[in-house]
Amino acid sequence: MGQSTTKGAFRIAVGGFALESVSFLPQLTGLGDFEREARRGAELSEGLAGTATVAGGFLGVLDAAGAEVLPLVYTDCSAAGSASDEAFEHFRDELLAGLRQAAPLDGLLLFLHGAMTTPERPDPEGNLLAALRREVGPGLPIMVAFDLHANLSPRTAELCTALFGFHFSPHVDMAETGARAARCLLARLAGRQDPQLAMVKVPVVLPSIFTATGLAPLSEIVAESLALPERSAGIIDASVFCGFAYADTPDLGFSVAVVSDGDLALARAEASDLAQRVWDRRAALLHEGLVEDLDGGIAKARDLARRADGPVVLLEHADRLNDSTWCLRRLIAENDGLAVHCPYLWDPETAAAAVAVGVGSRLAVALGGKSSERAGGPIAVEAEVLWAGEKVFTGKGPMRRGRRIDLGPAALLRIGKVTVSVISNSTTAIDLDALEQFGIDFAEQDIVLLRSKTHFRAVYEPLAAAIVIVDTPDWGTAELTQLPYRLAPSGLFPLDREAEWQGAEAPNESHEKQAQQGDD
Ligand SMILES: [Zn+2]
């Protein structure tokens, strides 16, 4: 794919630079972290084809249309601490150099998360787009696919030709979002569409745990966005962005983006209407009753596990680095015969120690809880090593299909009736790969302890007898007033329960006017 040069075919550059930054975490996401996930050349244009990634969607549409793909660089570190400024500058410069090399171009397709922060940059995507726009000039179409959890800045909307967001969380439509962006780009290049983008911000932000798009009323608002292009012939696409509460930025919160065909006023009107619906439903969007405290959640999970036919999923959702020990410590200390499994506990030290002693050995470990003072501290226990080694495999789950998953040195440990897989490269257990790769049968467990926010629902919601969500003091707490925001704007619900909003503000300027601006 993308290797043969079809005469007259559109030349489309494809790239990606994505991270959902938990600004409050002490660890930065560095060059090495992005490099481990980076795909270039044929690794991008062929290796990501057919995968569940945004790039998979870009490439499928471009390939079917006979377009020529110019692969830049594509890296996605999912969720972790802020990117280092060094890493940001490295990948910005690599994307710029790639564009120069790929010229002349007809268009650019990008995947950005929209909630990246760096120590020096509260809006890195805006900085990046400003630099890219300066490089390619005002006329080249730049279509960007963003995560549903983007904190979009007005500048970002001004610099894109059009932007598209995942409709769902769990993000089962990442590839389809890429495909929407690619189809719109090709239609614009063929002169069949004249995409006009309007973006409206709404002063509402939700803890990620409440952004599952299956939960009403968010499900209804998303359904309204999906119905828009069907209801209105002039609308090409609509996206509702929930924002990401754990990135500290002046752009924190919801936004709505609508792309119309040649009619900016229509796009603005529809975006304002959808934004107003978000604002009107803000109290109902905050599902505070869904979350238990630690004592209540552990007791409820145990009680349900004893009575239920199938496993109970206990969700320690506030953990942002897959190593917090608030629930695991209790499940080990107070174990009363229930089979408990905890997949993907991030603990490189314990994993290395287990690999060193080998299968069948017992060793004293300080398990997890090391990432920050909010992670609950390590659990001192003796564990038996059931399996140990390097763990690399190809993902099978709905969001990771076709992706190479490298957990690094890893081990399966047993502590009484509790089994724990420890891993060296932090990733969140969202599908059954996390269990099956270590020979664990979900159906045989009484309690499975997960740390996902919404993505686990795609696989576990239909399988689990019950889901019990526990809030802990970690950096992803549902109690947003506990977070040390410095840059978040005032008047944001629910940080300010009395917040008021006058409706959509003045429309954003066109990207042409902004092309020569930007500080980066
Ligand atoms: Zn997301």
XYZ file of C-alpha atoms and ligand atoms in Angstrom:
521
model
C 0.000 0.000 0.000
C 1.216 3.474 -0.826
C 4.259 2.073 -2.548
C 3.232 2.351 -6.172
C 3.114 5.843 -7.607
C -0.162 6.071 -9.464
C 0.119 8.812 -12.036
C -2.079 11.732 -11.075
C -3.054 10.182 -7.742
C -3.462 12.513 -4.762
C -0.345 12.668 -2.615
C -1.420 12.480 1.035
C 0.936 12.670 4.012
C -0.094 10.615 7.063
C 1.169 11.142 10.609
C 0.265 10.941 14.267
C 1.530 12.177 17.614
C -0.788 11.279 20.473
C -0.733 11.290 24.249
C -3.435 11.805 26.879
C -1.480 13.700 29.535
C -2.232 13.409 33.218
C -0.478 16.694 34.003
C -0.344 15.983 37.737
C 1.763 12.818 37.474
C 5.401 13.333 38.461
C 6.746 11.196 35.567
C 7.162 12.778 32.132
C 6.518 10.767 28.975
C 9.879 10.955 27.271
C 11.461 10.476 23.888
C 12.040 6.769 24.579
C 8.377 6.189 25.419
C 7.193 7.761 22.159
C 9.989 6.058 20.234
C 8.878 2.617 21.457
C 5.458 3.217 19.845
C 6.715 5.046 16.747
C 6.029 3.698 13.248
C 7.704 5.102 10.144
C 7.847 4.268 6.432
C 6.366 0.879 5.577
C 5.921 0.120 9.294
C 3.299 2.862 9.172
C 1.851 2.604 5.652
C 1.714 -1.201 5.628
C 2.107 -2.190 9.280
C -0.854 -0.176 10.548
C -3.140 -0.965 7.584
C -6.113 -3.012 8.726
C -5.539 -2.269 12.437
C -8.101 -0.727 14.795
C -6.013 2.475 14.930
C -6.857 5.859 13.402
C -4.051 5.216 10.910
C -5.780 1.965 9.926
C -8.830 4.047 8.960
C -6.775 6.651 7.060
C -4.948 3.974 5.111
C -8.007 1.901 4.241
C -9.747 4.851 2.580
C -6.600 6.143 0.848
C -5.766 2.696 -0.469
C -9.282 2.119 -1.823
C -9.133 5.501 -3.577
C -5.719 4.824 -5.123
C -4.139 7.772 -3.322
C -0.389 7.884 -2.794
C 0.484 7.635 0.911
C 3.490 9.567 2.192
C 4.146 8.159 5.664
C 5.586 10.674 8.153
C 5.864 9.379 11.745
C 3.059 7.972 13.874
C 3.280 7.429 17.635
C 0.587 6.973 20.275
C 1.522 6.648 23.941
C -2.145 6.482 25.092
C -2.393 7.850 28.668
C 0.568 8.832 30.870
C 2.237 11.905 32.375
C 2.930 15.103 30.425
C 5.182 14.775 27.389
C 8.669 16.164 27.923
C 9.252 19.317 25.893
C 12.247 17.535 24.369
C 9.972 14.747 23.087
C 7.434 17.270 21.795
C 10.080 19.231 19.906
C 11.628 16.047 18.506
C 8.392 14.730 16.984
C 7.238 18.200 15.871
C 10.515 18.610 14.018
C 10.329 15.104 12.563
C 6.803 15.782 11.256
C 7.991 19.086 9.753
C 11.006 17.459 8.112
C 8.786 14.676 6.790
C 6.423 17.226 5.230
C 9.330 18.970 3.522
C 10.566 15.670 2.126
C 7.110 14.583 0.987
C 6.348 17.828 -0.898
C 4.556 18.480 -3.162
C 1.463 17.323 -1.287
C -2.279 17.482 -1.847
C -3.251 17.024 1.797
C -2.287 15.974 5.315
C -4.076 13.482 7.583
C -3.096 13.570 11.246
C -4.051 11.786 14.431
C -3.663 13.890 17.587
C -5.180 13.095 20.970
C -6.025 16.670 21.927
C -5.162 16.328 25.639
C -1.380 16.428 25.491
C 0.416 18.790 27.846
C 4.117 19.456 28.376
C 5.781 21.306 31.278
C 6.165 24.386 29.050
C 3.138 24.023 26.757
C -0.481 23.835 27.877
C -1.635 23.408 24.234
C 1.012 21.367 22.380
C -1.420 20.329 19.627
C -2.057 24.027 18.921
C 1.692 24.647 18.843
C 2.234 21.686 16.541
C -0.564 22.649 14.151
C 0.720 26.226 13.992
C 4.155 24.925 12.989
C 2.700 22.499 10.431
C 0.422 25.172 8.992
C 3.367 27.545 8.612
C 5.250 24.804 6.797
C 2.531 23.855 4.299
C 0.893 27.272 3.913
C -2.741 28.311 4.233
C -4.101 26.396 1.251
C -3.208 22.775 1.985
C -6.068 20.830 3.606
C -5.141 19.470 7.038
C -7.709 17.009 8.385
C -7.215 15.857 11.951
C -8.767 12.974 13.890
C -8.929 13.617 17.646
C -9.737 11.467 20.668
C -13.162 11.949 22.293
C -11.226 13.118 25.368
C -9.598 16.073 23.582
C -9.485 19.460 25.329
C -9.674 21.360 22.056
C -8.280 24.882 21.913
C -9.847 27.553 19.695
C -6.489 27.853 17.947
C -6.534 24.150 17.069
C -9.894 24.558 15.366
C -8.617 27.590 13.477
C -5.574 25.752 12.132
C -7.332 22.573 10.917
C -9.328 22.486 7.712
C -11.697 20.055 9.458
C -11.527 17.889 12.562
C -13.219 14.663 13.558
C -13.578 12.981 16.957
C -14.199 9.438 18.126
C -17.945 9.124 18.672
C -17.662 6.437 21.309
C -15.930 5.609 24.552
C -14.861 2.765 24.672
C -13.078 3.979 21.544
C -14.233 1.184 19.261
C -14.429 3.607 16.303
C -10.850 4.852 16.104
C -10.354 3.438 12.598
C -13.772 4.699 11.489
C -12.853 8.199 12.717
C -9.707 8.084 10.607
C -11.828 6.933 7.692
C -14.246 9.873 8.184
C -11.333 12.318 8.025
C -9.817 10.622 4.970
C -13.152 10.527 3.086
C -13.678 14.231 3.770
C -10.162 15.064 2.559
C -10.642 13.121 -0.679
C -14.053 14.719 -1.265
C -12.523 18.149 -0.802
C -9.645 17.350 -3.163
C -12.063 16.038 -5.784
C -14.108 19.235 -5.459
C -17.162 17.315 -4.249
C -17.224 18.947 -0.774
C -16.197 22.283 0.707
C -15.716 21.444 4.410
C -16.380 24.323 6.815
C -15.542 23.756 10.487
C -17.190 25.280 13.546
C -16.068 24.416 17.074
C -17.820 25.516 20.247
C -16.446 24.980 23.737
C -18.752 24.192 26.666
C -17.654 24.979 30.251
C -18.272 21.425 31.519
C -15.708 18.750 32.325
C -16.308 15.188 33.484
C -14.143 12.658 35.274
C -13.241 10.084 32.599
C -15.196 7.394 34.455
C -18.432 9.238 33.525
C -17.547 9.608 29.829
C -18.723 6.122 28.822
C -20.935 6.923 25.850
C -23.326 4.133 26.783
C -24.413 6.133 29.853
C -27.429 8.406 29.434
C -27.674 11.309 28.865
C -24.269 11.272 27.114
C -25.574 8.439 24.921
C -28.458 10.691 23.831
C -26.198 13.658 23.045
C -23.895 11.402 20.998
C -26.920 9.978 19.180
C -27.984 13.536 18.321
C -24.535 14.253 16.877
C -24.686 11.062 14.818
C -28.138 11.961 13.481
C -27.070 15.459 12.391
C -25.630 14.558 8.959
C -28.734 12.455 8.268
C -31.119 15.185 9.380
C -29.361 18.054 7.606
C -28.101 17.633 4.051
C -25.544 20.415 4.524
C -23.798 18.721 7.446
C -20.865 16.413 6.716
C -19.889 15.406 10.240
C -20.388 16.195 13.948
C -18.323 15.255 17.005
C -18.856 15.698 20.735
C -15.644 15.925 22.787
C -15.845 15.257 26.529
C -12.462 16.778 27.360
C -9.939 15.199 29.701
C -10.226 16.273 33.324
C -6.681 15.281 34.308
C -4.820 17.530 31.854
C -4.285 20.964 33.390
C -4.903 23.425 30.563
C -6.854 26.629 29.892
C -8.744 24.615 27.250
C -10.098 22.049 29.735
C -13.548 20.706 28.999
C -16.204 19.706 26.489
C -16.390 20.951 22.940
C -18.515 20.267 19.912
C -17.233 20.318 16.334
C -19.455 20.371 13.262
C -18.272 20.218 9.642
C -20.674 21.502 7.012
C -20.503 21.541 3.240
C -19.842 25.134 2.257
C -22.061 26.727 4.901
C -20.141 28.003 7.919
C -23.209 29.642 9.451
C -25.019 26.290 9.425
C -22.044 24.559 11.058
C -21.964 27.246 13.753
C -25.681 27.008 14.411
C -25.642 23.220 14.748
C -22.497 23.229 16.903
C -24.036 25.837 19.202
C -27.224 23.795 19.474
C -25.349 20.594 20.423
C -23.179 22.539 22.872
C -26.282 23.929 24.541
C -27.597 20.365 24.990
C -24.385 19.417 26.802
C -24.702 22.441 29.060
C -28.384 21.801 29.794
C -27.705 18.182 30.818
C -24.564 18.926 32.861
C -25.954 17.811 36.220
C -27.182 14.497 34.805
C -23.841 13.897 33.039
C -22.145 13.795 36.450
C -23.011 10.290 37.669
C -21.798 10.700 41.219
C -23.906 7.795 42.506
C -21.969 5.409 40.253
C -18.834 5.565 42.410
C -18.208 3.905 45.810
C -15.647 4.767 48.441
C -12.935 2.175 49.154
C -14.599 0.445 52.130
C -18.012 0.390 50.512
C -16.691 -0.779 47.144
C -14.613 -3.667 48.535
C -17.516 -4.861 50.695
C -19.961 -4.604 47.797
C -17.645 -6.466 45.393
C -17.099 -9.268 47.930
C -20.783 -9.570 48.688
C -21.752 -9.647 44.998
C -18.935 -12.124 44.200
C -20.222 -14.580 46.794
C -23.750 -14.438 45.447
C -23.185 -13.935 41.709
C -22.911 -16.570 39.003
C -20.034 -14.864 37.235
C -17.012 -12.727 38.074
C -17.378 -9.237 39.498
C -15.254 -6.498 37.935
C -13.875 -4.187 40.606
C -12.716 -0.959 39.000
C -10.001 1.152 40.652
C -10.578 3.834 38.043
C -8.568 6.645 39.668
C -5.283 4.858 38.972
C -3.520 6.556 36.042
C -0.314 4.480 35.935
C -1.621 0.945 36.484
C 0.187 0.437 39.771
C -2.019 1.715 42.597
C -2.553 -0.673 45.475
C -5.581 0.641 47.386
C -7.847 -2.263 46.411
C -5.203 -4.959 45.907
C -3.808 -4.462 49.425
C -7.277 -5.046 50.900
C -8.024 -8.023 48.649
C -4.748 -9.710 49.686
C -4.911 -8.860 53.411
C -8.557 -9.729 53.891
C -8.748 -12.657 51.508
C -11.504 -15.022 52.460
C -11.357 -17.695 49.796
C -12.439 -15.661 46.770
C -10.394 -16.145 43.589
C -9.051 -12.681 42.762
C -7.082 -11.681 39.685
C -5.276 -8.390 39.078
C -3.913 -8.065 35.526
C -1.179 -5.683 34.295
C 0.109 -4.237 37.558
C 2.937 -1.950 36.448
C 5.977 -2.921 38.525
C 9.235 -3.327 36.548
C 11.272 -4.082 39.706
C 9.071 -6.987 40.755
C 8.860 -8.270 37.176
C 12.664 -8.264 36.874
C 13.056 -9.995 40.256
C 10.553 -12.691 39.265
C 12.290 -13.279 35.929
C 15.616 -13.565 37.786
C 14.429 -16.233 40.273
C 12.299 -18.104 37.718
C 9.115 -20.169 37.642
C 8.333 -22.155 40.787
C 10.378 -19.917 43.085
C 9.023 -17.885 45.965
C 10.255 -14.391 46.634
C 9.584 -11.430 48.884
C 8.224 -8.515 46.860
C 7.211 -4.896 47.380
C 4.292 -5.007 45.002
C 3.186 -1.912 43.030
C 2.224 1.455 44.506
C 5.489 3.179 43.628
C 4.459 5.723 40.976
C 3.554 8.566 43.341
C 2.536 9.316 46.909
C -1.089 8.881 45.838
C -0.612 5.327 44.516
C -1.121 3.603 47.854
C 2.467 2.412 48.490
C 3.995 -1.027 47.824
C 2.493 -4.173 49.366
C 5.143 -6.289 51.169
C 4.239 -9.947 50.565
C 5.774 -13.276 49.634
C 4.726 -14.435 46.180
C 5.095 -17.613 44.134
C 6.204 -17.187 40.508
C 3.777 -19.055 38.229
C 5.267 -17.686 34.994
C 8.043 -15.215 34.114
C 9.598 -13.920 30.915
C 9.385 -11.353 28.097
C 5.805 -10.841 26.918
C 5.183 -9.561 23.391
C 2.048 -10.392 21.406
C -0.398 -9.073 18.802
C -3.573 -7.586 20.285
C -6.942 -9.232 19.622
C -9.336 -6.934 21.535
C -11.703 -4.484 19.805
C -9.410 -1.482 20.413
C -6.024 -3.200 20.042
C -6.675 -5.546 17.163
C -3.531 -6.035 15.101
C -1.340 -3.925 17.368
C 1.948 -5.223 18.719
C 1.783 -5.167 22.512
C 5.156 -5.240 24.280
C 4.847 -5.613 28.049
C 8.606 -6.101 28.525
C 9.764 -8.450 31.303
C 6.608 -9.733 33.000
C 5.472 -12.361 35.489
C 2.409 -14.063 36.893
C 2.508 -14.176 40.693
C 0.341 -16.000 43.241
C -0.298 -14.745 46.748
C -2.786 -17.117 48.377
C -5.971 -17.014 46.271
C -4.856 -13.791 44.551
C -3.009 -13.867 41.217
C -1.296 -10.758 39.829
C 0.444 -10.230 36.490
C 3.240 -7.672 36.784
C 4.520 -5.854 33.697
C 7.393 -3.513 32.846
C 5.774 -1.311 30.166
C 2.702 0.358 31.647
C -0.517 -0.365 29.801
C -4.101 -0.707 30.968
C -5.990 -4.006 30.920
C -9.029 -3.340 28.718
C -9.650 -6.697 27.047
C -9.224 -10.437 27.642
C -5.671 -10.487 26.204
C -4.573 -9.171 29.601
C -5.752 -12.403 31.250
C -5.387 -14.976 28.490
C -1.776 -14.066 27.713
C -0.998 -15.320 31.237
C -3.295 -18.346 31.081
C -5.972 -16.811 33.327
C -9.598 -17.751 32.632
C -11.921 -14.818 33.349
C -14.881 -17.109 34.042
C -13.017 -18.884 36.854
C -12.440 -15.690 38.852
C -14.625 -14.272 41.597
C -13.218 -10.745 41.400
C -11.141 -9.187 38.606
C -9.493 -5.893 39.549
C -9.228 -3.465 36.606
C -8.076 0.153 36.256
C -9.725 1.197 32.996
C -12.155 4.128 32.787
C -14.518 3.299 29.926
C -12.644 1.048 27.481
C -13.079 -2.130 29.557
C -16.828 -1.919 28.948
C -16.507 -3.056 25.316
C -15.389 -6.509 26.506
C -16.160 -6.875 30.206
C -19.588 -5.252 30.529
C -21.391 -8.165 28.829
C -19.271 -10.788 30.657
C -19.236 -9.467 34.232
C -21.944 -10.332 36.768
C -21.510 -6.810 38.138
C -19.225 -3.790 37.879
C -18.248 -2.038 41.115
C -16.452 1.285 40.727
C -14.241 2.491 43.574
C -12.861 5.994 43.926
C -9.400 6.232 45.522
C -7.132 9.225 46.283
C -5.059 8.614 43.111
C -4.546 11.203 40.353
C -7.608 10.135 38.378
C -10.120 10.633 41.196
C -13.740 11.387 40.330
C -13.602 14.182 42.916
C -12.088 16.837 40.656
C -11.909 19.428 43.440
C -9.109 17.274 44.940
C -6.812 18.043 41.988
C -4.257 20.904 42.094
C -5.299 22.723 38.899
C -3.200 25.771 38.026
C -4.318 26.529 34.452
C -7.927 25.332 34.313
C -10.333 28.177 33.565
C -12.755 29.425 36.192
C -16.474 28.912 35.753
C -16.154 25.247 34.757
C -18.851 22.846 35.961
C -18.546 20.857 38.278
C -15.408 22.522 39.691
C -17.732 25.492 40.045
C -21.225 24.162 40.774
C -22.701 27.649 40.332
C -21.064 28.145 36.918
C -23.085 30.068 34.354
C -22.838 30.098 30.570
C -24.258 32.521 28.053
C -24.106 30.083 25.131
C -21.725 29.918 22.197
C -19.274 32.798 21.937
C -17.992 34.589 18.871
C -17.164 32.188 16.045
C -13.590 31.076 15.480
C -11.543 32.721 12.769
C -10.697 30.759 9.670
C -7.390 28.934 9.573
C -6.202 31.107 6.706
C -6.158 34.159 8.989
C -4.201 32.247 11.578
C -1.651 30.714 9.267
C 1.107 33.163 10.111
C 0.439 33.151 13.839
C 1.382 30.726 16.578
C 4.261 30.757 19.004
C 5.899 27.532 18.044
Zn -9.977 8.819 25.042
